[in-house]
Amino acid sequence: MINERVMATYLIETPYTLEHAAAVMAGEQSTGTFVSVPGETAELKETYGAQVVSITELEPVHQPTLPGAKRLDTEQSGVYRRGEVVLSFPYHNFGPSIPNLLATVAGNLYELQEFSGLRLIDLKLPEVFMEKYLGPQFGIEGTRRLTKVYERPLIGTIIKPSIGLSLEDLRVLVLSLAQSGIDFIKDDELNANPPYAPLEARVKVVMEEIERVADKTGKKVMYAFNITGDIDELRENHDTVVKAGGNCVMVGINSIGYAGVAYLRNYSQVPIHGHRNQWGAMTRCPLLGMDFRVYQKLCRLAGVDHLHTNGINSKFYESNASVIRSVEECLTPMFGDDTVLPVLSSGQWAGSAIESYKTMKTKDLIHLAGGGIMAHPSGIEAGVNSMKQGWEAAMNGFSLEDYAKTHSELAHAIEKFSHGK
Amino acid sequence: MINERVMATYLIETPYTLEHAAAVMAGEQSTGTFVSVPGETAELKETYGAQVVSITELEPVHQPTLPGAKRLDTEQSGVYRRGEVVLSFPYHNFGPSIPNLLATVAGNLYELQEFSGLRLIDLKLPEVFMEKYLGPQFGIEGTRRLTKVYERPLIGTIIKPSIGLSLEDLRVLVLSLAQSGIDFIKDDELNANPPYAPLEARVKVVMEEIERVADKTGKKVMYAFNITGDIDELRENHDTVVKAGGNCVMVGINSIGYAGVAYLRNYSQVPIHGHRNQWGAMTRCPLLGMDFRVYQKLCRLAGVDHLHTNGINSKFYESNASVIRSVEECLTPMFGDDTVLPVLSSGQWAGSAIESYKTMKTKDLIHLAGGGIMAHPSGIEAGVNSMKQGWEAAMNGFSLEDYAKTHSELAHAIEKFSHGK
């Protein structure tokens, strides 16, 4: 174990040479300081120092991406070199700890004046991390087992309006949704435990309707209750959900941190639905923060079972290519059976199935449509059916239009939602 | 309470008009979805909707700061408008919860394709947040009481090399530091609970030396042990420190989240030293993430007593003006007695005192020098004395050079460290 190392890959932009910049990164994040201090021996550097594994030069630029980079020596060329740098860190510097790993592989790097851009784009961890952290408890298989949906994506929706629904209106809506044959419902990330409709009261109302329908139909909808809150509340809220017969909890990962997720995972009895709101702040600048590739590894290690990835043609800035990559990454094993269900959402409707299946080549998805189900012209059940029909068409190689000829709910969805898509 | 609101100020950049963009923000983060859904009544919008309070137009630009902004209607002017937008959110949408507040005031905003830049630059919270969260327990006064340092900044250092010191070498170093008359020592953020020198063993060694010196001199150094870890470990580690007579704990705020800090604050018996590593990822792009003004409010609310702000002329990208503003913000009360001690560090030495005092106009600081103390040519004690002399000069209106004429430790510090500063 003493020889195991963490490999971290970065995209960097620097006014210095790539070699110098990489050496600064390695020094800053292991044994270095701004002047040599006593005790910084060659032996210590050998055992505890980060190493530069490789440097791949990319096309340079002439304008810095981020402000504040300074080159302090005399050579001011006006060129900002870009490259991919792989560093390796001794595992024994931090142990199997996500919080302390982050101080090393991210830490102060983003602030160094040697860089006009720095982004963590991949991370390879030794297996000892998986001995400490539990990873996904349910994942794809467990979620399918609980919902009894096997041959297609789970079709789901988000309670809308996001905020402000009275308990009475919530009850009516959940009843309609449960009766519609939908597989999955989630709270909006804006709606957790608001004073006007506390989580406990919402859980009661929702589970009464879900159980009532399940008793009749044998199909128990999976409902992801937004239990996001402070650490002690996570436990209380989880218990409230489980005691009421609930079968999923949702958290805003960035609101509670990887540490919060890992804490919840230690005692959660149901799948953890991971919402990634605030993620844009960490990733939207192409030369800052981190790639989803890294983020989803840390989320999975901490223990989420479902993870949001946006969807095709969403209302967000993200390109479809990036969404497709994200889905692929969620479905790529790290240490073994540790994949998670990607969650497609935002601007989704029945027609989204075609392009999603063609590009993502998987049915292991939760496909969420808010307006795309609830605003269907023939009502919620038709909305849900249109989504299922979209996936039938996609998985069986029909065009949307052909399949719609014999499936009126899909046809109505096309009429209402395809404009401008 | 039902009428209280949170005020959030944003810097935005958008291809749309500022009015349209602000309306999109308000809709996305309260009652809206991409098509109208049943139940989204005018009354609901009135009670639960976010409101646009003000819009201040700034100079537009012709290149988008961030990629992915799209204007979907026909008017493609190539202009990206910038402005400051103030939104107000009903407090009853989320209650007094930092995790759920974040889903609302940040949430998905960073990802919206209507924006080529979006940054949270201020946040005004109703007092009810201070009823839920405990805020700083010790702050400036409590830290001064524990260290008995009143008339000047606390002089401190960071254990270096950051990583790899054996317990034996650590013991020798801490003894030298404690004997030097230093006020404060902290672990490096890279060093928390590494397998080669576990926290418990480090605490034992460090506290033995600190107590031994305190018994002789009556001065007990404050040592901020890096207890960063997963949630359960925070409690264990805190208890390990306190049982050994330790008087401060340090956490990487971004490694454990505001929720982790609030959890620790609930039972901490000693000051919480807040390290902000990874903060650069949230703030270095000027049109993404958030300003330190917002960050430090959330950190203080969650309960840190000390907060890192960088220092003047540091090795980081941050401008001195920004560092000075950060210090001022830490020292500005929010709800009452809730200021925190700003921590200056990085590239600091005795001479930094002059410009720091002139610009920050306060002695309520922890002034950390790593190499600036440990690499002093006459040794650690001389390094500490040079820092004190630097502050004596600053606070009494002497120039560094004049004061150095009668203070040799300061003179030697100038010889060694002033080059290139």
Short mmCIF file of N, CA and C in Angstrom, two decimals, chain A residues 28-40 44 48 66-70 92-93 95 99-100 102-104 106-108 110-113 115 132-133 160-164 189-190 192 194-196 228-233 255 259 263 276-278 280-281 284-286 288 310 314-317 347 371 374-375 421, chain B residues 28-40 44 48 66-70 92-93 95 99-100 102-104 106-108 110-113 115 132-133 160-164 189-190 192 194-196 228-233 255 259 263 266 276-278 280-281 284-286 288 310 314-317 347 371-372 374-375:
data_model
loop_
_atom_site.label_atom_id
_atom_site.label_comp_id
_atom_site.label_asym_id
_atom_site.label_seq_id
_atom_site.Cartn_x
_atom_site.Cartn_y
_atom_site.Cartn_z
N GLU A 28 3.98 22.43 -5.07
CA GLU A 28 2.95 23.08 -4.27
C GLU A 28 2.07 22.07 -3.55
N GLN A 29 1.75 20.98 -4.22
CA GLN A 29 0.79 20.03 -3.65
C GLN A 29 1.46 18.86 -2.92
N SER A 30 2.78 18.98 -2.69
CA SER A 30 3.38 17.96 -1.83
C SER A 30 4.39 18.61 -0.88
N THR A 31 5.67 18.61 -1.22
CA THR A 31 6.66 18.99 -0.21
C THR A 31 7.15 20.43 -0.27
N GLY A 32 6.66 21.24 -1.21
CA GLY A 32 7.29 22.53 -1.44
C GLY A 32 6.77 23.70 -0.61
N THR A 33 7.56 24.79 -0.54
CA THR A 33 7.09 26.09 -0.07
C THR A 33 7.86 27.14 -0.85
N PHE A 34 7.66 28.44 -0.57
CA PHE A 34 8.24 29.42 -1.49
C PHE A 34 9.75 29.64 -1.35
N VAL A 35 10.28 29.27 -0.18
CA VAL A 35 11.73 29.13 -0.09
C VAL A 35 12.02 27.80 0.58
N SER A 36 13.19 27.24 0.34
CA SER A 36 13.54 25.98 0.97
C SER A 36 13.59 26.14 2.48
N VAL A 37 13.07 25.16 3.19
CA VAL A 37 13.12 25.21 4.65
C VAL A 37 13.92 24.00 5.14
N PRO A 38 14.48 24.10 6.35
CA PRO A 38 15.21 22.97 6.90
C PRO A 38 14.29 21.75 6.98
N GLY A 39 14.79 20.58 6.77
CA GLY A 39 13.97 19.36 6.86
C GLY A 39 13.47 18.91 5.52
N GLU A 40 13.57 19.79 4.50
CA GLU A 40 13.10 19.42 3.16
C GLU A 40 14.22 18.65 2.46
N LEU A 44 13.14 12.93 1.87
CA LEU A 44 11.74 13.28 2.12
C LEU A 44 11.03 13.56 0.80
N TYR A 48 7.74 11.48 -0.37
CA TYR A 48 6.45 12.17 -0.22
C TYR A 48 6.14 13.13 -1.37
N LEU A 66 -7.84 32.99 -17.86
CA LEU A 66 -8.19 33.55 -16.55
C LEU A 66 -7.26 34.70 -16.23
N PRO A 67 -7.74 35.68 -15.45
CA PRO A 67 -6.87 36.80 -15.08
C PRO A 67 -5.89 36.41 -13.98
N GLY A 68 -4.86 37.20 -13.83
CA GLY A 68 -3.99 37.08 -12.65
C GLY A 68 -2.74 36.26 -12.85
N ALA A 69 -2.56 35.65 -14.04
CA ALA A 69 -1.32 34.89 -14.25
C ALA A 69 -0.18 35.88 -14.41
N LYS A 70 0.95 35.57 -13.77
CA LYS A 70 2.11 36.46 -13.87
C LYS A 70 3.35 35.62 -14.14
N HIS A 92 0.01 7.55 0.58
CA HIS A 92 0.24 7.69 2.03
C HIS A 92 0.34 9.14 2.50
N ASN A 93 0.25 10.10 1.55
CA ASN A 93 0.21 11.52 1.97
C ASN A 93 -1.15 11.91 2.56
N GLY A 95 -4.11 9.22 2.65
CA GLY A 95 -4.96 8.09 3.03
C GLY A 95 -6.24 8.06 2.25
N PRO A 99 -12.17 14.03 1.37
CA PRO A 99 -11.87 15.42 1.74
C PRO A 99 -10.38 15.75 1.68
N ASN A 100 -9.54 14.83 2.12
CA ASN A 100 -8.10 15.13 2.12
C ASN A 100 -7.46 14.90 0.76
N LEU A 102 -8.93 15.79 -1.94
CA LEU A 102 -9.24 17.04 -2.64
C LEU A 102 -8.25 18.15 -2.32
N ALA A 103 -7.80 18.20 -1.06
CA ALA A 103 -6.81 19.22 -0.69
C ALA A 103 -5.52 19.03 -1.47
N THR A 104 -5.27 17.78 -1.86
CA THR A 104 -4.04 17.48 -2.61
C THR A 104 -4.21 17.63 -4.12
N ALA A 106 -6.62 19.08 -5.85
CA ALA A 106 -7.17 20.38 -6.26
C ALA A 106 -6.50 21.47 -5.42
N GLY A 107 -6.89 21.54 -4.15
CA GLY A 107 -6.21 22.41 -3.18
C GLY A 107 -5.99 23.82 -3.67
N ASN A 108 -4.76 24.28 -3.57
CA ASN A 108 -4.44 25.65 -3.95
C ASN A 108 -4.10 25.81 -5.42
N TYR A 110 -5.66 26.01 -8.19
CA TYR A 110 -6.44 26.96 -9.00
C TYR A 110 -6.02 28.41 -8.79
N GLU A 111 -5.32 28.67 -7.70
CA GLU A 111 -4.98 30.05 -7.37
C GLU A 111 -3.55 30.43 -7.74
N LEU A 112 -2.76 29.47 -8.16
CA LEU A 112 -1.35 29.78 -8.42
C LEU A 112 -1.20 30.76 -9.57
N GLN A 113 -0.34 31.75 -9.38
CA GLN A 113 -0.17 32.77 -10.41
C GLN A 113 0.61 32.27 -11.62
N PHE A 115 -0.42 30.07 -13.46
CA PHE A 115 -1.40 29.51 -14.39
C PHE A 115 -2.45 30.54 -14.79
N LYS A 132 -12.65 1.96 1.95
CA LYS A 132 -13.14 2.95 2.91
C LYS A 132 -14.56 3.40 2.58
N TYR A 133 -14.80 3.69 1.31
CA TYR A 133 -16.11 4.21 0.91
C TYR A 133 -16.99 3.08 0.36
N LYS A 160 -44.00 19.69 -10.28
CA LYS A 160 -44.04 21.08 -10.70
C LYS A 160 -45.42 21.64 -10.39
N PRO A 161 -45.60 22.90 -10.10
CA PRO A 161 -44.55 23.91 -9.95
C PRO A 161 -43.51 23.49 -8.90
N SER A 162 -42.28 23.92 -9.14
CA SER A 162 -41.16 23.53 -8.30
C SER A 162 -41.41 23.84 -6.83
N ILE A 163 -42.09 24.93 -6.63
CA ILE A 163 -42.21 25.43 -5.26
C ILE A 163 -43.59 26.05 -5.11
N GLY A 164 -44.17 25.90 -3.95
CA GLY A 164 -45.43 26.59 -3.66
C GLY A 164 -46.67 25.72 -3.67
N GLU A 189 -35.29 20.32 -6.95
CA GLU A 189 -34.16 20.60 -6.05
C GLU A 189 -34.42 21.85 -5.20
N LEU A 190 -35.36 22.69 -5.65
CA LEU A 190 -35.69 23.89 -4.88
C LEU A 190 -36.55 23.56 -3.66
N ALA A 192 -37.26 21.28 -0.54
CA ALA A 192 -36.75 20.26 0.38
C ALA A 192 -37.61 20.20 1.64
N PRO A 194 -39.45 23.18 3.11
CA PRO A 194 -39.85 24.57 3.27
C PRO A 194 -40.86 24.73 4.40
N PRO A 195 -40.79 25.85 5.13
CA PRO A 195 -41.70 26.08 6.25
C PRO A 195 -43.18 25.93 5.87
N TYR A 196 -43.55 26.28 4.64
CA TYR A 196 -44.97 26.25 4.28
C TYR A 196 -45.48 24.83 4.01
N THR A 228 -32.31 17.08 1.30
CA THR A 228 -31.15 17.96 1.48
C THR A 228 -31.31 18.82 2.74
N GLY A 229 -30.25 18.90 3.50
CA GLY A 229 -30.30 19.71 4.71
C GLY A 229 -28.97 19.61 5.42
N ASP A 230 -28.93 20.11 6.64
CA ASP A 230 -27.70 19.99 7.41
C ASP A 230 -27.51 18.54 7.85
N ILE A 231 -26.31 18.24 8.36
CA ILE A 231 -25.91 16.84 8.56
C ILE A 231 -26.90 16.07 9.44
N ASP A 232 -27.28 16.62 10.57
CA ASP A 232 -28.20 15.89 11.45
C ASP A 232 -29.56 15.70 10.78
N GLU A 233 -29.94 16.69 9.98
CA GLU A 233 -31.23 16.61 9.29
C GLU A 233 -31.24 15.50 8.24
N SER A 255 -24.61 20.74 -2.19
CA SER A 255 -25.09 21.43 -0.99
C SER A 255 -24.61 20.74 0.28
N ALA A 259 -18.66 14.57 1.54
CA ALA A 259 -18.65 14.06 2.91
C ALA A 259 -20.07 13.84 3.40
N TYR A 263 -21.71 10.22 4.40
CA TYR A 263 -22.35 10.08 5.72
C TYR A 263 -23.75 9.46 5.56
N ARG A 276 -27.19 17.46 -9.07
CA ARG A 276 -25.91 18.17 -9.15
C ARG A 276 -26.05 19.69 -9.27
N ASN A 277 -27.13 20.27 -8.74
CA ASN A 277 -27.25 21.72 -8.86
C ASN A 277 -26.02 22.40 -8.25
N GLN A 278 -25.65 23.54 -8.82
CA GLN A 278 -24.42 24.29 -8.51
C GLN A 278 -23.19 23.74 -9.24
N GLY A 280 -22.52 23.70 -12.31
CA GLY A 280 -22.07 24.62 -13.36
C GLY A 280 -20.93 25.53 -12.90
N ALA A 281 -20.97 25.94 -11.64
CA ALA A 281 -19.93 26.83 -11.11
C ALA A 281 -18.57 26.14 -11.13
N ARG A 284 -18.18 25.14 -15.80
CA ARG A 284 -18.54 25.81 -17.04
C ARG A 284 -17.38 26.56 -17.69
N CYS A 285 -16.44 27.05 -16.91
CA CYS A 285 -15.25 27.66 -17.51
C CYS A 285 -14.33 26.51 -17.94
N PRO A 286 -14.01 26.41 -19.22
CA PRO A 286 -13.31 25.22 -19.73
C PRO A 286 -11.90 25.05 -19.16
N LEU A 288 -11.01 25.79 -15.84
CA LEU A 288 -11.07 25.94 -14.38
C LEU A 288 -11.92 24.80 -13.84
N ASN A 310 -27.94 16.11 -17.12
CA ASN A 310 -28.67 16.87 -18.15
C ASN A 310 -29.19 15.90 -19.21
N SER A 314 -31.19 20.29 -24.00
CA SER A 314 -31.77 20.83 -22.76
C SER A 314 -31.77 22.34 -22.79
N LYS A 315 -32.26 22.92 -21.73
CA LYS A 315 -32.26 24.38 -21.62
C LYS A 315 -30.92 24.89 -21.10
N PHE A 316 -29.97 23.99 -20.93
CA PHE A 316 -28.67 24.37 -20.37
C PHE A 316 -27.63 24.60 -21.46
N TYR A 317 -26.51 25.18 -21.06
CA TYR A 317 -25.45 25.53 -22.00
C TYR A 317 -24.72 24.31 -22.55
N GLY A 347 -35.97 20.03 -20.38
CA GLY A 347 -36.48 20.17 -21.74
C GLY A 347 -36.76 18.83 -22.41
N GLY A 371 -42.53 19.37 -17.78
CA GLY A 371 -43.57 19.84 -18.69
C GLY A 371 -43.91 18.79 -19.74
N MET A 374 -46.37 16.58 -17.79
CA MET A 374 -47.51 17.23 -17.13
C MET A 374 -48.26 18.19 -18.03
N ALA A 375 -47.58 18.71 -19.04
CA ALA A 375 -48.26 19.64 -19.94
C ALA A 375 -48.72 18.94 -21.23
N LYS A 421 -37.52 22.11 -31.61
CA LYS A 421 -36.53 21.13 -31.10
C LYS A 421 -35.70 20.60 -32.26
N GLU B 28 -36.57 30.44 -13.18
CA GLU B 28 -35.87 29.16 -13.01
C GLU B 28 -35.70 28.81 -11.54
N GLN B 29 -35.43 29.80 -10.72
CA GLN B 29 -35.12 29.51 -9.32
C GLN B 29 -36.33 29.63 -8.40
N SER B 30 -37.52 29.71 -9.00
CA SER B 30 -38.69 29.66 -8.12
C SER B 30 -39.78 28.83 -8.79
N THR B 31 -40.70 29.45 -9.45
CA THR B 31 -41.89 28.70 -9.85
C THR B 31 -41.90 28.19 -11.29
N GLY B 32 -40.87 28.48 -12.07
CA GLY B 32 -40.97 28.21 -13.51
C GLY B 32 -40.55 26.84 -13.98
N THR B 33 -40.97 26.46 -15.21
CA THR B 33 -40.41 25.33 -15.94
C THR B 33 -40.45 25.71 -17.42
N PHE B 34 -40.04 24.83 -18.33
CA PHE B 34 -39.87 25.29 -19.72
C PHE B 34 -41.18 25.48 -20.49
N VAL B 35 -42.23 24.82 -20.04
CA VAL B 35 -43.57 25.20 -20.53
C VAL B 35 -44.46 25.35 -19.29
N SER B 36 -45.50 26.13 -19.41
CA SER B 36 -46.40 26.30 -18.28
C SER B 36 -47.06 24.98 -17.94
N VAL B 37 -47.15 24.70 -16.66
CA VAL B 37 -47.84 23.47 -16.24
C VAL B 37 -49.06 23.85 -15.42
N PRO B 38 -50.05 22.94 -15.35
CA PRO B 38 -51.23 23.22 -14.52
C PRO B 38 -50.79 23.47 -13.08
N GLY B 39 -51.46 24.34 -12.39
CA GLY B 39 -51.12 24.62 -10.99
C GLY B 39 -50.22 25.82 -10.84
N GLU B 40 -49.64 26.29 -11.95
CA GLU B 40 -48.75 27.45 -11.89
C GLU B 40 -49.61 28.72 -11.95
N LEU B 44 -49.99 31.60 -6.89
CA LEU B 44 -48.80 30.85 -6.49
C LEU B 44 -47.54 31.64 -6.85
N TYR B 48 -44.80 32.70 -4.07
CA TYR B 48 -43.57 31.90 -4.05
C TYR B 48 -42.53 32.32 -5.09
N LEU B 66 -18.03 32.96 -21.18
CA LEU B 66 -18.14 31.50 -21.07
C LEU B 66 -18.78 30.94 -22.33
N PRO B 67 -18.43 29.70 -22.68
CA PRO B 67 -19.03 29.09 -23.87
C PRO B 67 -20.46 28.60 -23.58
N GLY B 68 -21.20 28.39 -24.67
CA GLY B 68 -22.50 27.71 -24.56
C GLY B 68 -23.71 28.61 -24.46
N ALA B 69 -23.51 29.94 -24.42
CA ALA B 69 -24.69 30.81 -24.39
C ALA B 69 -25.33 30.80 -25.77
N LYS B 70 -26.67 30.70 -25.80
CA LYS B 70 -27.38 30.70 -27.07
C LYS B 70 -28.55 31.66 -26.98
N HIS B 92 -39.64 31.65 2.86
CA HIS B 92 -40.42 30.43 3.13
C HIS B 92 -40.30 29.37 2.03
N ASN B 93 -39.58 29.68 0.96
CA ASN B 93 -39.34 28.65 -0.06
C ASN B 93 -38.31 27.61 0.39
N GLY B 95 -36.55 28.02 3.96
CA GLY B 95 -36.29 28.01 5.39
C GLY B 95 -34.84 28.34 5.71
N PRO B 99 -27.76 24.62 2.98
CA PRO B 99 -27.79 23.73 1.81
C PRO B 99 -28.96 24.04 0.87
N ASN B 100 -30.12 24.33 1.42
CA ASN B 100 -31.26 24.58 0.55
C ASN B 100 -31.29 26.01 0.01
N LEU B 102 -28.63 27.44 -1.00
CA LEU B 102 -27.72 27.36 -2.15
C LEU B 102 -28.41 26.84 -3.39
N ALA B 103 -29.30 25.87 -3.23
CA ALA B 103 -30.04 25.34 -4.38
C ALA B 103 -30.87 26.44 -5.03
N THR B 104 -31.27 27.44 -4.23
CA THR B 104 -32.08 28.54 -4.76
C THR B 104 -31.24 29.68 -5.31
N ALA B 106 -28.05 29.79 -6.05
CA ALA B 106 -27.03 29.38 -7.05
C ALA B 106 -27.68 28.32 -7.95
N GLY B 107 -27.87 27.12 -7.43
CA GLY B 107 -28.63 26.08 -8.12
C GLY B 107 -28.22 25.89 -9.56
N ASN B 108 -29.20 25.93 -10.45
CA ASN B 108 -28.94 25.70 -11.87
C ASN B 108 -28.55 26.96 -12.64
N TYR B 110 -25.97 28.73 -13.06
CA TYR B 110 -24.69 28.76 -13.78
C TYR B 110 -24.75 28.02 -15.11
N GLU B 111 -25.74 27.17 -15.26
CA GLU B 111 -25.81 26.34 -16.45
C GLU B 111 -26.78 26.86 -17.51
N LEU B 112 -27.54 27.88 -17.21
CA LEU B 112 -28.56 28.34 -18.15
C LEU B 112 -27.92 28.89 -19.42
N GLN B 113 -28.48 28.50 -20.56
CA GLN B 113 -27.89 28.91 -21.83
C GLN B 113 -28.17 30.37 -22.16
N PHE B 115 -27.10 32.67 -20.49
CA PHE B 115 -26.01 33.45 -19.91
C PHE B 115 -24.65 33.01 -20.44
N LYS B 132 -30.87 29.72 13.49
CA LYS B 132 -30.60 28.31 13.20
C LYS B 132 -29.11 27.99 13.34
N TYR B 133 -28.26 28.85 12.76
CA TYR B 133 -26.82 28.59 12.77
C TYR B 133 -26.15 29.34 13.92
N LYS B 160 6.20 23.04 8.12
CA LYS B 160 6.80 22.72 6.82
C LYS B 160 7.99 21.83 7.05
N PRO B 161 8.37 20.93 6.18
CA PRO B 161 7.68 20.62 4.93
C PRO B 161 6.21 20.22 5.18
N SER B 162 5.37 20.56 4.21
CA SER B 162 3.93 20.34 4.32
C SER B 162 3.61 18.90 4.67
N ILE B 163 4.39 18.02 4.12
CA ILE B 163 4.04 16.61 4.20
C ILE B 163 5.33 15.82 4.33
N GLY B 164 5.31 14.76 5.10
CA GLY B 164 6.45 13.85 5.14
C GLY B 164 7.30 13.94 6.40
N GLU B 189 -2.56 22.33 4.93
CA GLU B 189 -3.84 21.75 4.51
C GLU B 189 -3.64 20.38 3.86
N LEU B 190 -2.41 20.10 3.41
CA LEU B 190 -2.13 18.79 2.81
C LEU B 190 -2.01 17.70 3.86
N ALA B 192 -3.38 15.97 7.12
CA ALA B 192 -4.50 15.84 8.05
C ALA B 192 -4.32 14.57 8.89
N PRO B 194 -2.55 11.43 7.67
CA PRO B 194 -1.91 10.52 6.73
C PRO B 194 -1.48 9.22 7.41
N PRO B 195 -1.53 8.10 6.68
CA PRO B 195 -1.17 6.82 7.26
C PRO B 195 0.22 6.79 7.90
N TYR B 196 1.17 7.57 7.35
CA TYR B 196 2.53 7.49 7.88
C TYR B 196 2.69 8.25 9.20
N THR B 228 -9.58 17.77 9.11
CA THR B 228 -10.40 17.52 7.93
C THR B 228 -10.57 16.01 7.69
N GLY B 229 -11.80 15.62 7.42
CA GLY B 229 -12.06 14.21 7.17
C GLY B 229 -13.54 14.02 6.90
N ASP B 230 -13.97 12.77 6.88
CA ASP B 230 -15.40 12.52 6.71
C ASP B 230 -16.14 12.89 8.00
N ILE B 231 -17.46 12.92 7.89
CA ILE B 231 -18.26 13.52 8.96
C ILE B 231 -18.00 12.88 10.33
N ASP B 232 -18.02 11.57 10.40
CA ASP B 232 -17.79 10.93 11.70
C ASP B 232 -16.39 11.21 12.23
N GLU B 233 -15.45 11.31 11.29
CA GLU B 233 -14.07 11.58 11.69
C GLU B 233 -13.91 12.98 12.28
N SER B 255 -13.69 21.04 1.54
CA SER B 255 -13.61 19.58 1.57
C SER B 255 -14.76 18.98 2.36
N ALA B 259 -22.08 22.46 5.38
CA ALA B 259 -22.83 21.55 6.27
C ALA B 259 -21.88 20.85 7.22
N TYR B 263 -21.89 21.28 11.29
CA TYR B 263 -21.94 20.07 12.12
C TYR B 263 -20.85 20.11 13.20
N ASN B 266 -21.43 22.64 16.01
CA ASN B 266 -22.43 22.28 17.02
C ASN B 266 -21.80 21.72 18.29
N ARG B 276 -9.37 27.67 3.13
CA ARG B 276 -10.25 27.75 1.96
C ARG B 276 -9.67 27.08 0.72
N ASN B 277 -8.82 26.07 0.85
CA ASN B 277 -8.27 25.44 -0.36
C ASN B 277 -9.40 24.95 -1.25
N GLN B 278 -9.19 25.01 -2.55
CA GLN B 278 -10.17 24.74 -3.61
C GLN B 278 -11.06 25.94 -3.91
N GLY B 280 -10.31 28.72 -5.22
CA GLY B 280 -10.01 29.28 -6.53
C GLY B 280 -10.95 28.78 -7.61
N ALA B 281 -11.33 27.51 -7.53
CA ALA B 281 -12.22 26.94 -8.55
C ALA B 281 -13.57 27.64 -8.57
N ARG B 284 -12.16 32.13 -9.45
CA ARG B 284 -11.13 32.77 -10.27
C ARG B 284 -11.65 33.27 -11.61
N CYS B 285 -12.65 32.63 -12.18
CA CYS B 285 -13.26 33.17 -13.39
C CYS B 285 -14.18 34.32 -12.98
N PRO B 286 -13.91 35.54 -13.46
CA PRO B 286 -14.62 36.72 -12.93
C PRO B 286 -16.13 36.71 -13.20
N LEU B 288 -18.14 33.81 -13.10
CA LEU B 288 -18.67 32.50 -12.71
C LEU B 288 -18.47 32.36 -11.20
N ASN B 310 -5.63 34.86 1.91
CA ASN B 310 -4.36 35.17 1.25
C ASN B 310 -3.71 36.37 1.93
N SER B 314 1.27 37.77 -2.49
CA SER B 314 1.38 36.33 -2.28
C SER B 314 1.80 35.63 -3.56
N LYS B 315 1.91 34.31 -3.50
CA LYS B 315 2.25 33.53 -4.68
C LYS B 315 1.01 33.24 -5.51
N PHE B 316 -0.13 33.77 -5.11
CA PHE B 316 -1.37 33.48 -5.80
C PHE B 316 -1.75 34.59 -6.79
N TYR B 317 -2.72 34.26 -7.63
CA TYR B 317 -3.13 35.18 -8.69
C TYR B 317 -3.84 36.43 -8.16
N GLY B 347 3.74 33.54 1.01
CA GLY B 347 4.80 34.49 0.66
C GLY B 347 4.97 35.60 1.68
N GLY B 371 8.11 29.91 5.25
CA GLY B 371 9.52 30.16 5.00
C GLY B 371 9.97 31.46 5.68
N GLY B 372 9.10 32.46 5.71
CA GLY B 372 9.43 33.77 6.28
C GLY B 372 9.85 33.70 7.74
N MET B 374 10.64 30.18 9.22
CA MET B 374 11.52 29.02 9.39
C MET B 374 12.82 29.11 8.62
N ALA B 375 12.82 29.92 7.56
CA ALA B 375 14.05 30.05 6.78
C ALA B 375 14.81 31.34 7.14
#
